[in-house]
């Protein structure tokens, strides 16, 4: 099990990266909901972020890969444009316990 952070540590339309027992992951808060994905671009398998905790495009509306610019829906990880168009980010099972985002074992 890995505790990522409190849901209150994430502002809306922001993201944070974490090490976890299932490998590197990141969490996004969007429209008050939390989404967690593996930090792995479906194109080349590399980490996605531009800078630590920067996984989103400049408007905070889509997840963007820093390597070749692929854009992904925050809600389902679907790649909308870029070299892996049509592929998906890998969602990470998680629960919210006492306002903490937790990846169970
Ligand atoms: S590695 Fe992410 S778009 Fe190419």
mmCIF file with all atom_site columns, C-alpha atoms and ligand atoms in Angstrom:
data_model
loop_
_atom_site.group_PDB
_atom_site.id
_atom_site.type_symbol
_atom_site.label_atom_id
_atom_site.label_alt_id
_atom_site.label_comp_id
_atom_site.label_asym_id
_atom_site.label_entity_id
_atom_site.label_seq_id
_atom_site.pdbx_PDB_ins_code
_atom_site.Cartn_x
_atom_site.Cartn_y
_atom_site.Cartn_z
_atom_site.occupancy
_atom_site.B_iso_or_equiv
_atom_site.pdbx_formal_charge
_atom_site.auth_seq_id
_atom_site.auth_comp_id
_atom_site.auth_asym_id
_atom_site.auth_atom_id
_atom_site.pdbx_PDB_model_num
ATOM   1   C  CA  . UNK A 1 1   ? 0.000   0.000  0.000   1.00 0.00 ? 1   UNK A CA  1
ATOM   2   C  CA  . UNK A 1 2   ? 1.181   3.540  -0.710  1.00 0.00 ? 2   UNK A CA  1
ATOM   3   C  CA  . UNK A 1 3   ? -0.337  6.741  0.669   1.00 0.00 ? 3   UNK A CA  1
ATOM   4   C  CA  . UNK A 1 4   ? 0.142   9.439  -1.986  1.00 0.00 ? 4   UNK A CA  1
ATOM   5   C  CA  . UNK A 1 5   ? -1.104  12.626 -0.335  1.00 0.00 ? 5   UNK A CA  1
ATOM   6   C  CA  . UNK A 1 6   ? -4.202  14.332 0.992   1.00 0.00 ? 6   UNK A CA  1
ATOM   7   C  CA  . UNK A 1 7   ? -6.877  15.273 -1.544  1.00 0.00 ? 7   UNK A CA  1
ATOM   8   C  CA  . UNK A 1 8   ? -6.465  18.811 -0.127  1.00 0.00 ? 8   UNK A CA  1
ATOM   9   C  CA  . UNK A 1 9   ? -2.809  18.918 -1.234  1.00 0.00 ? 9   UNK A CA  1
ATOM   10  C  CA  . UNK A 1 10  ? -3.962  19.085 -4.870  1.00 0.00 ? 10  UNK A CA  1
ATOM   11  C  CA  . UNK A 1 11  ? -5.598  22.190 -6.293  1.00 0.00 ? 11  UNK A CA  1
ATOM   12  C  CA  . UNK A 1 12  ? -8.096  21.707 -9.097  1.00 0.00 ? 12  UNK A CA  1
ATOM   13  C  CA  . UNK A 1 13  ? -6.374  21.297 -12.498 1.00 0.00 ? 13  UNK A CA  1
ATOM   14  C  CA  . UNK A 1 14  ? -3.016  20.445 -10.918 1.00 0.00 ? 14  UNK A CA  1
ATOM   15  C  CA  . UNK A 1 15  ? -1.002  17.244 -10.685 1.00 0.00 ? 15  UNK A CA  1
ATOM   16  C  CA  . UNK A 1 16  ? 1.616   15.578 -8.495  1.00 0.00 ? 16  UNK A CA  1
ATOM   17  C  CA  . UNK A 1 17  ? 4.046   12.742 -9.140  1.00 0.00 ? 17  UNK A CA  1
ATOM   18  C  CA  . UNK A 1 18  ? 4.871   9.992  -6.637  1.00 0.00 ? 18  UNK A CA  1
ATOM   19  C  CA  . UNK A 1 19  ? 6.973   6.895  -6.203  1.00 0.00 ? 19  UNK A CA  1
ATOM   20  C  CA  . UNK A 1 20  ? 4.779   3.956  -5.175  1.00 0.00 ? 20  UNK A CA  1
ATOM   21  C  CA  . UNK A 1 21  ? 4.888   0.185  -4.754  1.00 0.00 ? 21  UNK A CA  1
ATOM   22  C  CA  . UNK A 1 22  ? 3.451   -0.131 -8.278  1.00 0.00 ? 22  UNK A CA  1
ATOM   23  C  CA  . UNK A 1 23  ? 6.145   2.190  -9.703  1.00 0.00 ? 23  UNK A CA  1
ATOM   24  C  CA  . UNK A 1 24  ? 6.034   5.891  -10.555 1.00 0.00 ? 24  UNK A CA  1
ATOM   25  C  CA  . UNK A 1 25  ? 2.497   7.302  -10.662 1.00 0.00 ? 25  UNK A CA  1
ATOM   26  C  CA  . UNK A 1 26  ? 0.847   10.698 -10.777 1.00 0.00 ? 26  UNK A CA  1
ATOM   27  C  CA  . UNK A 1 27  ? -2.422  12.075 -9.481  1.00 0.00 ? 27  UNK A CA  1
ATOM   28  C  CA  . UNK A 1 28  ? -4.532  14.825 -11.043 1.00 0.00 ? 28  UNK A CA  1
ATOM   29  C  CA  . UNK A 1 29  ? -7.418  16.714 -9.478  1.00 0.00 ? 29  UNK A CA  1
ATOM   30  C  CA  . UNK A 1 30  ? -9.909  17.821 -12.092 1.00 0.00 ? 30  UNK A CA  1
ATOM   31  C  CA  . UNK A 1 31  ? -13.404 19.136 -11.482 1.00 0.00 ? 31  UNK A CA  1
ATOM   32  C  CA  . UNK A 1 32  ? -13.085 18.034 -7.851  1.00 0.00 ? 32  UNK A CA  1
ATOM   33  C  CA  . UNK A 1 33  ? -12.283 14.420 -8.784  1.00 0.00 ? 33  UNK A CA  1
ATOM   34  C  CA  . UNK A 1 34  ? -9.010  12.534 -8.363  1.00 0.00 ? 34  UNK A CA  1
ATOM   35  C  CA  . UNK A 1 35  ? -7.445  10.522 -11.194 1.00 0.00 ? 35  UNK A CA  1
ATOM   36  C  CA  . UNK A 1 36  ? -4.302  8.391  -10.830 1.00 0.00 ? 36  UNK A CA  1
ATOM   37  C  CA  . UNK A 1 37  ? -2.218  6.957  -13.681 1.00 0.00 ? 37  UNK A CA  1
ATOM   38  C  CA  . UNK A 1 38  ? 1.141   5.265  -14.114 1.00 0.00 ? 38  UNK A CA  1
ATOM   39  C  CA  . UNK A 1 39  ? 3.794   7.805  -15.044 1.00 0.00 ? 39  UNK A CA  1
ATOM   40  C  CA  . UNK A 1 40  ? 4.477   6.105  -18.350 1.00 0.00 ? 40  UNK A CA  1
ATOM   41  C  CA  . UNK A 1 41  ? 3.745   7.412  -21.828 1.00 0.00 ? 41  UNK A CA  1
ATOM   42  C  CA  . UNK A 1 42  ? 2.141   4.733  -24.039 1.00 0.00 ? 42  UNK A CA  1
ATOM   43  C  CA  . UNK A 1 43  ? 4.380   5.934  -26.876 1.00 0.00 ? 43  UNK A CA  1
ATOM   44  C  CA  . UNK A 1 44  ? 7.881   5.139  -25.525 1.00 0.00 ? 44  UNK A CA  1
ATOM   45  C  CA  . UNK A 1 45  ? 7.240   4.231  -21.893 1.00 0.00 ? 45  UNK A CA  1
ATOM   46  C  CA  . UNK A 1 46  ? 9.064   7.312  -20.588 1.00 0.00 ? 46  UNK A CA  1
ATOM   47  C  CA  . UNK A 1 47  ? 8.005   9.569  -17.716 1.00 0.00 ? 47  UNK A CA  1
ATOM   48  C  CA  . UNK A 1 48  ? 5.512   12.217 -18.783 1.00 0.00 ? 48  UNK A CA  1
ATOM   49  C  CA  . UNK A 1 49  ? 6.215   15.339 -16.733 1.00 0.00 ? 49  UNK A CA  1
ATOM   50  C  CA  . UNK A 1 50  ? 7.904   18.548 -17.890 1.00 0.00 ? 50  UNK A CA  1
ATOM   51  C  CA  . UNK A 1 51  ? 9.121   19.466 -14.409 1.00 0.00 ? 51  UNK A CA  1
ATOM   52  C  CA  . UNK A 1 52  ? 8.421   17.778 -11.087 1.00 0.00 ? 52  UNK A CA  1
ATOM   53  C  CA  . UNK A 1 53  ? 4.608   17.657 -10.629 1.00 0.00 ? 53  UNK A CA  1
ATOM   54  C  CA  . UNK A 1 54  ? 3.911   19.258 -14.043 1.00 0.00 ? 54  UNK A CA  1
ATOM   55  C  CA  . UNK A 1 55  ? 1.874   16.731 -16.024 1.00 0.00 ? 55  UNK A CA  1
ATOM   56  C  CA  . UNK A 1 56  ? -0.754  19.036 -17.535 1.00 0.00 ? 56  UNK A CA  1
ATOM   57  C  CA  . UNK A 1 57  ? -0.911  21.358 -20.532 1.00 0.00 ? 57  UNK A CA  1
ATOM   58  C  CA  . UNK A 1 58  ? -0.721  25.105 -19.958 1.00 0.00 ? 58  UNK A CA  1
ATOM   59  C  CA  . UNK A 1 59  ? -4.511  25.373 -19.519 1.00 0.00 ? 59  UNK A CA  1
ATOM   60  C  CA  . UNK A 1 60  ? -4.665  22.510 -17.014 1.00 0.00 ? 60  UNK A CA  1
ATOM   61  C  CA  . UNK A 1 61  ? -7.267  20.782 -19.190 1.00 0.00 ? 61  UNK A CA  1
ATOM   62  C  CA  . UNK A 1 62  ? -5.300  17.806 -20.568 1.00 0.00 ? 62  UNK A CA  1
ATOM   63  C  CA  . UNK A 1 63  ? -2.369  15.596 -19.561 1.00 0.00 ? 63  UNK A CA  1
ATOM   64  C  CA  . UNK A 1 64  ? 0.591   16.266 -21.847 1.00 0.00 ? 64  UNK A CA  1
ATOM   65  C  CA  . UNK A 1 65  ? 3.700   14.172 -22.495 1.00 0.00 ? 65  UNK A CA  1
ATOM   66  C  CA  . UNK A 1 66  ? 6.825   16.333 -22.340 1.00 0.00 ? 66  UNK A CA  1
ATOM   67  C  CA  . UNK A 1 67  ? 8.750   14.188 -24.839 1.00 0.00 ? 67  UNK A CA  1
ATOM   68  C  CA  . UNK A 1 68  ? 6.631   14.403 -28.017 1.00 0.00 ? 68  UNK A CA  1
ATOM   69  C  CA  . UNK A 1 69  ? 3.630   16.392 -26.829 1.00 0.00 ? 69  UNK A CA  1
ATOM   70  C  CA  . UNK A 1 70  ? 0.916   13.700 -26.821 1.00 0.00 ? 70  UNK A CA  1
ATOM   71  C  CA  . UNK A 1 71  ? -2.292  14.969 -25.178 1.00 0.00 ? 71  UNK A CA  1
ATOM   72  C  CA  . UNK A 1 72  ? -4.515  12.786 -22.994 1.00 0.00 ? 72  UNK A CA  1
ATOM   73  C  CA  . UNK A 1 73  ? -7.991  13.183 -21.488 1.00 0.00 ? 73  UNK A CA  1
ATOM   74  C  CA  . UNK A 1 74  ? -7.693  13.613 -17.733 1.00 0.00 ? 74  UNK A CA  1
ATOM   75  C  CA  . UNK A 1 75  ? -10.844 11.570 -17.045 1.00 0.00 ? 75  UNK A CA  1
ATOM   76  C  CA  . UNK A 1 76  ? -9.944  8.371  -18.910 1.00 0.00 ? 76  UNK A CA  1
ATOM   77  C  CA  . UNK A 1 77  ? -6.329  8.702  -20.097 1.00 0.00 ? 77  UNK A CA  1
ATOM   78  C  CA  . UNK A 1 78  ? -7.342  8.474  -23.763 1.00 0.00 ? 78  UNK A CA  1
ATOM   79  C  CA  . UNK A 1 79  ? -4.679  9.902  -26.087 1.00 0.00 ? 79  UNK A CA  1
ATOM   80  C  CA  . UNK A 1 80  ? -6.370  12.532 -28.255 1.00 0.00 ? 80  UNK A CA  1
ATOM   81  C  CA  . UNK A 1 81  ? -3.382  13.597 -30.339 1.00 0.00 ? 81  UNK A CA  1
ATOM   82  C  CA  . UNK A 1 82  ? 0.288   12.778 -30.807 1.00 0.00 ? 82  UNK A CA  1
ATOM   83  C  CA  . UNK A 1 83  ? 2.226   9.670  -31.802 1.00 0.00 ? 83  UNK A CA  1
ATOM   84  C  CA  . UNK A 1 84  ? 0.181   7.353  -29.544 1.00 0.00 ? 84  UNK A CA  1
ATOM   85  C  CA  . UNK A 1 85  ? -3.237  8.735  -30.553 1.00 0.00 ? 85  UNK A CA  1
ATOM   86  C  CA  . UNK A 1 86  ? -5.963  6.238  -29.593 1.00 0.00 ? 86  UNK A CA  1
ATOM   87  C  CA  . UNK A 1 87  ? -3.884  4.587  -26.851 1.00 0.00 ? 87  UNK A CA  1
ATOM   88  C  CA  . UNK A 1 88  ? -4.528  5.039  -23.134 1.00 0.00 ? 88  UNK A CA  1
ATOM   89  C  CA  . UNK A 1 89  ? -2.529  5.881  -20.044 1.00 0.00 ? 89  UNK A CA  1
ATOM   90  C  CA  . UNK A 1 90  ? -2.632  3.055  -17.503 1.00 0.00 ? 90  UNK A CA  1
ATOM   91  C  CA  . UNK A 1 91  ? -5.072  3.855  -14.684 1.00 0.00 ? 91  UNK A CA  1
ATOM   92  C  CA  . UNK A 1 92  ? -3.978  2.998  -11.137 1.00 0.00 ? 92  UNK A CA  1
ATOM   93  C  CA  . UNK A 1 93  ? -6.520  1.566  -8.719  1.00 0.00 ? 93  UNK A CA  1
ATOM   94  C  CA  . UNK A 1 94  ? -6.837  3.827  -5.699  1.00 0.00 ? 94  UNK A CA  1
ATOM   95  C  CA  . UNK A 1 95  ? -9.154  4.670  -2.821  1.00 0.00 ? 95  UNK A CA  1
ATOM   96  C  CA  . UNK A 1 96  ? -9.736  7.774  -0.742  1.00 0.00 ? 96  UNK A CA  1
ATOM   97  C  CA  . UNK A 1 97  ? -9.393  7.016  2.989   1.00 0.00 ? 97  UNK A CA  1
ATOM   98  C  CA  . UNK A 1 98  ? -9.699  9.835  5.523   1.00 0.00 ? 98  UNK A CA  1
ATOM   99  C  CA  . UNK A 1 99  ? -9.070  12.301 2.667   1.00 0.00 ? 99  UNK A CA  1
ATOM   100 C  CA  . UNK A 1 100 ? -5.822  10.498 1.733   1.00 0.00 ? 100 UNK A CA  1
ATOM   101 C  CA  . UNK A 1 101 ? -5.280  9.101  -1.756  1.00 0.00 ? 101 UNK A CA  1
ATOM   102 C  CA  . UNK A 1 102 ? -4.178  5.494  -1.198  1.00 0.00 ? 102 UNK A CA  1
ATOM   103 C  CA  . UNK A 1 103 ? -3.027  2.791  -3.605  1.00 0.00 ? 103 UNK A CA  1
ATOM   104 C  CA  . UNK A 1 104 ? -4.025  -0.463 -1.930  1.00 0.00 ? 104 UNK A CA  1
ATOM   105 C  CA  . UNK A 1 105 ? -1.695  -3.453 -2.200  1.00 0.00 ? 105 UNK A CA  1
HETATM 106 S  S1  . LIG B 2 .   ? 7.177   9.556  -25.486 1.00 0.00 ? 1   LIG B S1  1
HETATM 107 FE FE1 . LIG B 2 .   ? 5.286   10.534 -24.990 1.00 0.00 ? 1   LIG B FE1 1
HETATM 108 S  S2  . LIG B 2 .   ? 4.590   11.264 -26.891 1.00 0.00 ? 1   LIG B S2  1
HETATM 109 FE FE2 . LIG B 2 .   ? 6.459   10.249 -27.404 1.00 0.00 ? 1   LIG B FE2 1
#
